[in-house]
PDB file of C-alpha atoms in Angstrom:
ATOM      1  CA  ALA A   1      89.677  99.909 151.007  1.00 57.00           C
ATOM      2  CA  ARG A   2      87.361  97.938 153.221  1.00 68.00           C
ATOM      3  CA  ALA A   3      86.828  94.285 152.441  1.00 70.00           C
ATOM      4  CA  ARG A   4      83.322  93.342 151.380  1.00 70.00           C
ATOM      5  CA  PRO A   5      81.456  91.279 153.974  1.00 69.00           C
ATOM      6  CA  LYS A   6      81.128  87.637 152.978  1.00 73.00           C
ATOM      7  CA  LEU A   7      77.610  86.733 151.937  1.00 71.00           C
ATOM      8  CA  THR A   8      75.975  83.797 153.646  1.00 72.00           C
ATOM      9  CA  GLY A   9      72.691  82.001 153.508  1.00 75.00           C
ATOM     10  CA  GLU A  10      69.856  83.429 151.401  1.00 76.00           C
ATOM     11  CA  ALA A  11      71.856  86.457 150.123  1.00 74.00           C
ATOM     12  CA  ALA A  12      74.648  84.228 148.810  1.00 76.00           C
ATOM     13  CA  TYR A  13      72.095  81.986 147.086  1.00 73.00           C
ATOM     14  CA  GLN A  14      70.405  84.982 145.410  1.00 76.00           C
ATOM     15  CA  VAL A  15      73.751  86.247 144.070  1.00 76.00           C
ATOM     16  CA  TYR A  16      74.539  82.744 142.794  1.00 76.00           C
ATOM     17  CA  ARG A  17      71.108  82.482 141.065  1.00 79.00           C
ATOM     18  CA  ILE A  18      71.508  85.865 139.341  1.00 80.00           C
ATOM     19  CA  GLY A  19      74.952  84.860 138.067  1.00 80.00           C
ATOM     20  CA  GLU A  20      73.657  81.480 136.880  1.00 81.00           C
ATOM     21  CA  VAL A  21      70.751  83.038 134.967  1.00 82.00           C
ATOM     22  CA  LYS A  22      73.145  85.515 133.365  1.00 84.00           C
ATOM     23  CA  ARG A  23      75.556  82.739 132.325  1.00 84.00           C
ATOM     24  CA  ARG A  24      72.732  80.652 130.815  1.00 85.00           C
ATOM     25  CA  ARG A  25      71.406  83.642 128.864  1.00 85.00           C
ATOM     26  CA  GLN A  26      74.885  84.396 127.513  1.00 86.00           C
ATOM     27  CA  ALA A  27      75.379  80.749 126.506  1.00 86.00           C
ATOM     28  CA  LYS A  28      72.006  80.769 124.700  1.00 85.00           C
ATOM     29  CA  PHE A  29      72.912  83.914 122.714  1.00 85.00           C
ATOM     30  CA  ARG A  30      76.360  82.491 121.980  1.00 87.00           C
ATOM     31  CA  ASP A  31      74.805  79.287 120.587  1.00 85.00           C
ATOM     32  CA  GLN A  32      72.315  81.276 118.476  1.00 84.00           C
ATOM     33  CA  ASN A  33      75.061  83.487 117.065  1.00 83.00           C
ATOM     34  CA  ALA A  34      77.227  80.447 116.342  1.00 86.00           C
ATOM     35  CA  ALA A  35      74.340  78.799 114.467  1.00 85.00           C
ATOM     36  CA  ILE A  36      73.730  81.964 112.416  1.00 80.00           C
ATOM     37  CA  ALA A  37      77.453  82.262 111.663  1.00 81.00           C
ATOM     38  CA  ALA A  38      77.625  78.584 110.637  1.00 84.00           C
ATOM     39  CA  GLY A  39      74.658  79.059 108.291  1.00 82.00           C
ATOM     40  CA  GLU A  40      76.248  82.160 106.773  1.00 79.00           C
ATOM     41  CA  LYS A  41      79.554  80.331 106.319  1.00 80.00           C
ATOM     42  CA  ALA A  42      77.827  77.384 104.625  1.00 84.00           C
ATOM     43  CA  ARG A  43      75.956  79.749 102.270  1.00 81.00           C
ATOM     44  CA  GLU A  44      79.137  81.679 101.555  1.00 78.00           C
ATOM     45  CA  LYS A  45      81.052  78.446 100.848  1.00 78.00           C
ATOM     46  CA  ASP A  46      78.288  77.298  98.485  1.00 83.00           C
ATOM     47  CA  LEU A  47      78.312  80.618  96.580  1.00 80.00           C
ATOM     48  CA  MET A  48      82.106  80.556  96.375  1.00 77.00           C
ATOM     49  CA  ALA A  49      82.128  76.959  95.120  1.00 79.00           C
ATOM     50  CA  ARG A  50      79.605  77.741  92.381  1.00 82.00           C
ATOM     51  CA  MET A  51      81.205  81.181  91.718  1.00 81.00           C
ATOM     52  CA  ILE A  52      77.893  83.035  91.969  1.00 82.00           C
ATOM     53  CA  ARG A  53      78.430  86.795  91.910  1.00 82.00           C
ATOM     54  CA  ASP A  54      76.370  87.783  94.950  1.00 84.00           C
ATOM     55  CA  PRO A  55      76.481  91.521  95.814  1.00 86.00           C
ATOM     56  CA  ALA A  56      75.616  90.845  99.477  1.00 85.00           C
ATOM     57  CA  LEU A  57      78.550  88.460  99.822  1.00 83.00           C
ATOM     58  CA  ALA A  58      80.828  90.924  98.042  1.00 85.00           C
ATOM     59  CA  LEU A  59      79.858  93.689 100.457  1.00 86.00           C
ATOM     60  CA  ALA A  60      80.078  91.416 103.520  1.00 84.00           C
ATOM     61  CA  LYS A  61      83.735  90.568 102.815  1.00 84.00           C
ATOM     62  CA  GLY A  62      84.660  94.077 101.662  1.00 86.00           C
ATOM     63  CA  HIS A  63      86.650  95.243  98.653  1.00 89.00           C
ATOM     64  CA  VAL A  64      90.003  94.920 100.466  1.00 90.00           C
ATOM     65  CA  GLU A  65      89.503  91.178 101.050  1.00 89.00           C
ATOM     66  CA  TRP A  66      88.537  90.551  97.399  1.00 90.00           C
ATOM     67  CA  ASN A  67      91.489  92.653  96.267  1.00 91.00           C
ATOM     68  CA  LYS A  68      93.866  90.483  98.326  1.00 92.00           C
ATOM     69  CA  ARG A  69      92.354  87.288  96.930  1.00 91.00           C
ATOM     70  CA  TYR A  70      92.547  88.583  93.349  1.00 92.00           C
ATOM     71  CA  TRP A  71      96.205  89.606  93.587  1.00 92.00           C
ATOM     72  CA  GLY A  72      97.097  86.386  95.423  1.00 92.00           C
ATOM     73  CA  ALA A  73      95.561  84.335  92.596  1.00 91.00           C
ATOM     74  CA  LEU A  74      97.337  86.488  90.018  1.00 91.00           C
ATOM     75  CA  LYS A  75     100.704  85.825  91.733  1.00 92.00           C
ATOM     76  CA  LEU A  76      99.965  82.107  91.723  1.00 91.00           C
ATOM     77  CA  ARG A  77      99.172  82.212  87.991  1.00 91.00           C
ATOM     78  CA  ARG A  78     102.512  83.929  87.337  1.00 90.00           C
ATOM     79  CA  ALA A  79     104.281  81.353  89.543  1.00 89.00           C
ATOM     80  CA  SER A  80     102.686  78.480  87.603  1.00 88.00           C
ATOM     81  CA  ASN A  81     105.231  79.080  84.803  1.00 87.00           C
ATOM     82  CA  SER A  82     108.123  78.150  87.102  1.00 88.00           C
ATOM     83  CA  ARG A  83     106.615  75.466  89.377  1.00 88.00           C
ATOM     84  CA  GLU A  84     103.788  72.959  89.698  1.00 89.00           C
ATOM     85  CA  LEU A  85     100.704  74.241  91.565  1.00 88.00           C
ATOM     86  CA  THR A  86      98.808  72.303  94.237  1.00 90.00           C
ATOM     87  CA  PRO A  87      95.108  71.519  93.614  1.00 89.00           C
ATOM     88  CA  ASP A  88      94.062  74.279  96.034  1.00 89.00           C
ATOM     89  CA  GLU A  89      96.292  76.802  94.255  1.00 90.00           C
ATOM     90  CA  THR A  90      94.938  75.686  90.869  1.00 89.00           C
ATOM     91  CA  ARG A  91      91.385  76.290  92.153  1.00 87.00           C
ATOM     92  CA  LYS A  92      92.356  79.799  93.259  1.00 87.00           C
ATOM     93  CA  VAL A  93      93.860  80.549  89.840  1.00 89.00           C
ATOM     94  CA  GLY A  94      90.583  79.401  88.246  1.00 88.00           C
ATOM     95  CA  CYS A  95      88.687  81.951  90.401  1.00 86.00           C
ATOM     96  CA  ILE A  96      90.616  85.026  89.174  1.00 89.00           C
ATOM     97  CA  ASP A  97      87.710  86.456  87.147  1.00 89.00           C
ATOM     98  CA  PHE A  98      85.289  85.740  90.005  1.00 89.00           C
ATOM     99  CA  TYR A  99      87.541  87.539  92.505  1.00 90.00           C
ATOM    100  CA  ARG A 100      87.899  90.533  90.193  1.00 91.00           C
ATOM    101  CA  ASP A 101      84.134  90.805  89.671  1.00 91.00           C
ATOM    102  CA  MET A 102      83.454  90.556  93.412  1.00 90.00           C
ATOM    103  CA  TRP A 103      86.164  93.143  94.096  1.00 90.00           C
ATOM    104  CA  SER A 104      84.624  95.643  91.673  1.00 90.00           C
ATOM    105  CA  SER A 105      81.105  94.912  92.987  1.00 90.00           C
ATOM    106  CA  ALA A 106      82.159  95.493  96.600  1.00 90.00           C
ATOM    107  CA  HIS A 107      84.051  98.657  95.679  1.00 89.00           C
ATOM    108  CA  GLU A 108      81.057 100.100  93.805  1.00 88.00           C
ATOM    109  CA  GLN A 109      78.789  99.395  96.787  1.00 88.00           C
ATOM    110  CA  GLN A 110      81.183 100.815  99.372  1.00 86.00           C
ATOM    111  CA  PHE A 111      82.053 103.905  97.313  1.00 84.00           C
ATOM    112  CA  PRO A 112      79.030 104.763  95.132  1.00 82.00           C
ATOM    113  CA  ARG A 113      79.654 107.241  92.340  1.00 76.00           C
ATOM    114  CA  GLU A 114      77.935 110.578  92.570  1.00 70.00           C
ATOM    115  CA  ALA A 115      75.589 111.656  89.808  1.00 67.00           C
ATOM    116  CA  ALA A 116      77.308 113.740  87.137  1.00 63.00           C
ATOM    117  CA  ASP A 117      76.997 117.513  87.467  1.00 61.00           C
ATOM    118  CA  PRO A 118      75.083 118.768  84.377  1.00 61.00           C
ATOM    119  CA  ARG A 119      76.823 122.145  84.600  1.00 58.00           C
ATOM    120  CA  LYS A 120      80.254 120.645  83.907  1.00 57.00           C
ATOM    121  CA  PRO A 121      81.309 119.982  80.305  1.00 53.00           C
ATOM    122  CA  ALA A 122      81.282 116.306  79.375  1.00 54.00           C
ATOM    123  CA  ALA A 123      83.505 114.478  76.875  1.00 52.00           C
ATOM    124  CA  GLY A 124      85.741 117.499  76.303  1.00 51.00           C
ATOM    125  CA  TYR A 125      83.262 119.885  74.729  1.00 51.00           C
ATOM    126  CA  THR A 126      80.827 122.479  75.987  1.00 52.00           C
ATOM    127  CA  VAL A 127      77.360 121.133  76.632  1.00 53.00           C
ATOM    128  CA  ILE A 128      74.452 123.368  75.712  1.00 53.00           C
ATOM    129  CA  LEU A 129      71.573 122.804  78.104  1.00 57.00           C
ATOM    130  CA  ASP A 130      67.909 123.679  77.673  1.00 60.00           C
ATOM    131  CA  GLY A 131      67.534 127.395  77.106  1.00 65.00           C
ATOM    132  CA  GLU A 132      70.540 127.591  74.756  1.00 66.00           C
ATOM    133  CA  ARG A 133      72.963 128.806  77.422  1.00 69.00           C
ATOM    134  CA  ARG A 134      76.440 127.577  78.156  1.00 71.00           C
ATOM    135  CA  PRO A 135      76.849 126.283  81.735  1.00 71.00           C
ATOM    136  CA  ALA A 136      79.005 128.309  84.117  1.00 75.00           C
ATOM    137  CA  GLY A 137      82.547 127.063  84.650  1.00 76.00           C
ATOM    138  CA  TYR A 138      84.078 125.927  87.930  1.00 77.00           C
ATOM    139  CA  GLU A 139      85.961 129.196  88.517  1.00 76.00           C
ATOM    140  CA  ILE A 140      82.806 131.270  88.108  1.00 75.00           C
ATOM    141  CA  LEU A 141      80.709 128.986  90.305  1.00 76.00           C
ATOM    142  CA  THR A 142      83.294 128.934  93.102  1.00 76.00           C
ATOM    143  CA  ASN A 143      84.251 132.607  92.655  1.00 73.00           C
ATOM    144  CA  THR A 144      87.961 131.785  92.280  1.00 71.00           C
ATOM    145  CA  GLY A 145      90.546 132.081  89.520  1.00 68.00           C
ATOM    146  CA  GLY A 146      91.303 134.934  87.140  1.00 66.00           C
ATOM    147  CA  VAL A 147      92.171 138.255  88.757  1.00 63.00           C
ATOM    148  CA  ILE A 148      89.518 138.226  91.452  1.00 58.00           C
ATOM    149  CA  LYS A 149      91.779 136.799  94.164  1.00 65.00           C
ATOM    150  CA  LYS A 150      92.319 139.070  97.112  1.00 69.00           C
ATOM    151  CA  TYR A 151      96.088 138.546  97.278  1.00 74.00           C
ATOM    152  CA  ARG A 152      98.412 137.076  94.683  1.00 74.00           C
ATOM    153  CA  SER A 153     102.090 136.472  95.451  1.00 82.00           C
ATOM    154  CA  ARG A 154     104.521 138.287  93.142  1.00 86.00           C
ATOM    155  CA  LYS A 155     107.142 135.628  93.798  1.00 87.00           C
ATOM    156  CA  TYR A 156     106.157 133.574  90.749  1.00 85.00           C
ATOM    157  CA  SER A 157     104.696 136.332  88.586  1.00 86.00           C
ATOM    158  CA  THR A 158     107.328 135.943  85.808  1.00 92.00           C
ATOM    159  CA  PRO A 159     109.563 133.020  84.761  1.00 94.00           C
ATOM    160  CA  HIS A 160     112.682 135.046  85.643  1.00 96.00           C
ATOM    161  CA  LEU A 161     111.481 135.669  89.220  1.00 95.00           C
ATOM    162  CA  ARG A 162     110.322 132.082  89.596  1.00 94.00           C
ATOM    163  CA  MET A 163     113.761 130.706  88.682  1.00 96.00           C
ATOM    164  CA  ARG A 164     115.484 133.279  90.879  1.00 96.00           C
ATOM    165  CA  HIS A 165     113.470 132.241  93.929  1.00 95.00           C
ATOM    166  CA  LYS A 166     113.850 128.565  93.060  1.00 95.00           C
ATOM    167  CA  PHE A 167     117.666 128.962  92.975  1.00 96.00           C
ATOM    168  CA  HIS A 168     117.617 130.892  96.248  1.00 95.00           C
ATOM    169  CA  ASP A 169     115.624 128.101  97.949  1.00 93.00           C
ATOM    170  CA  MET A 170     118.055 125.451  96.653  1.00 93.00           C
ATOM    171  CA  VAL A 171     121.046 127.432  97.984  1.00 91.00           C
ATOM    172  CA  MET A 172     119.375 127.681 101.398  1.00 90.00           C
ATOM    173  CA  ARG A 173     118.774 123.916 101.423  1.00 89.00           C
ATOM    174  CA  SER A 174     122.347 123.105 100.395  1.00 88.00           C
ATOM    175  CA  ARG A 175     123.765 125.259 103.201  1.00 84.00           C
ATOM    176  CA  GLY A 176     122.242 122.913 105.731  1.00 78.00           C
ATOM    177  CA  ALA A 177     123.602 119.855 103.920  1.00 80.00           C
ATOM    178  CA  GLU A 178     127.269 120.866 103.578  1.00 79.00           C
ATOM    179  CA  ARG A 179     129.563 123.425 105.122  1.00 74.00           C
ATOM    180  CA  ALA A 180     130.996 126.317 103.143  1.00 73.00           C
ATOM    181  CA  VAL A 181     134.725 126.186 102.313  1.00 73.00           C
ATOM    182  CA  ARG A 182     136.768 128.337 104.731  1.00 71.00           C
ATOM    183  CA  PRO A 183     140.290 129.584 104.033  1.00 71.00           C
ATOM    184  CA  GLU A 184     143.010 127.954 106.098  1.00 70.00           C
ATOM    185  CA  ALA A 185     143.771 129.922 109.269  1.00 66.00           C
ATOM    186  CA  THR A 186     147.367 131.061 109.746  1.00 69.00           C
ATOM    187  CA  GLY A 187     149.253 130.506 112.961  1.00 71.00           C
ATOM    188  CA  GLY A 188     148.528 126.816 113.535  1.00 73.00           C
ATOM    189  CA  TYR A 189     145.413 124.884 114.489  1.00 74.00           C
ATOM    190  CA  LYS A 190     143.113 126.745 116.868  1.00 72.00           C
ATOM    191  CA  GLY A 191     140.184 124.268 117.001  1.00 73.00           C
ATOM    192  CA  GLU A 192     136.838 124.229 115.267  1.00 72.00           C
ATOM    193  CA  SER A 193     134.714 127.366 115.380  1.00 70.00           C
ATOM    194  CA  SER A 194     131.491 125.378 115.560  1.00 70.00           C
ATOM    195  CA  GLY A 195     132.787 122.771 117.994  1.00 71.00           C
ATOM    196  CA  ILE A 196     133.436 119.064 117.452  1.00 74.00           C
ATOM    197  CA  ASN A 197     130.730 116.434 117.355  1.00 73.00           C
ATOM    198  CA  SER A 198     132.152 113.264 118.837  1.00 63.00           C
TER     199      SER A 198
END
């Protein structure tokens, strides 16, 4: 590869100016982002100190973070029976309910529940919708189940066959685990038929 010619004079100054402008712009954005982050941290600290259940804060940290904090506080509460807790640990134990609420709030926001399907039975009984008709079941809606399958294995068609195949599979597995007993060969030792693993 050829070496780049060294810039001199006006060209070198232009390159320097472009780099300087770029560095200043980056520093400005870095300072702005740091100020925003500091403001967010101060707000977050204030909400945590007053234990205000803020959904935005819950979502910002994520349900995994709140889960860790909740279980950490729970472990500390259990440990308080055997040892004295520090003031910081005591504060964490006092926040258990707050952590649990934030955890559930974050989880609900990250994984919203879908609306219930009116065609499915609710509370264990058949729901009669408008028009006095029973809703179609899952098997009918998806066109599966019953005898309408294209191919059904006969392997498990009766309990007798199921147990027979189950036993056969277990025998096949055990063959790989241990060798079968072989009668002693007459005429002295002639080596191993399968070789020796050293």
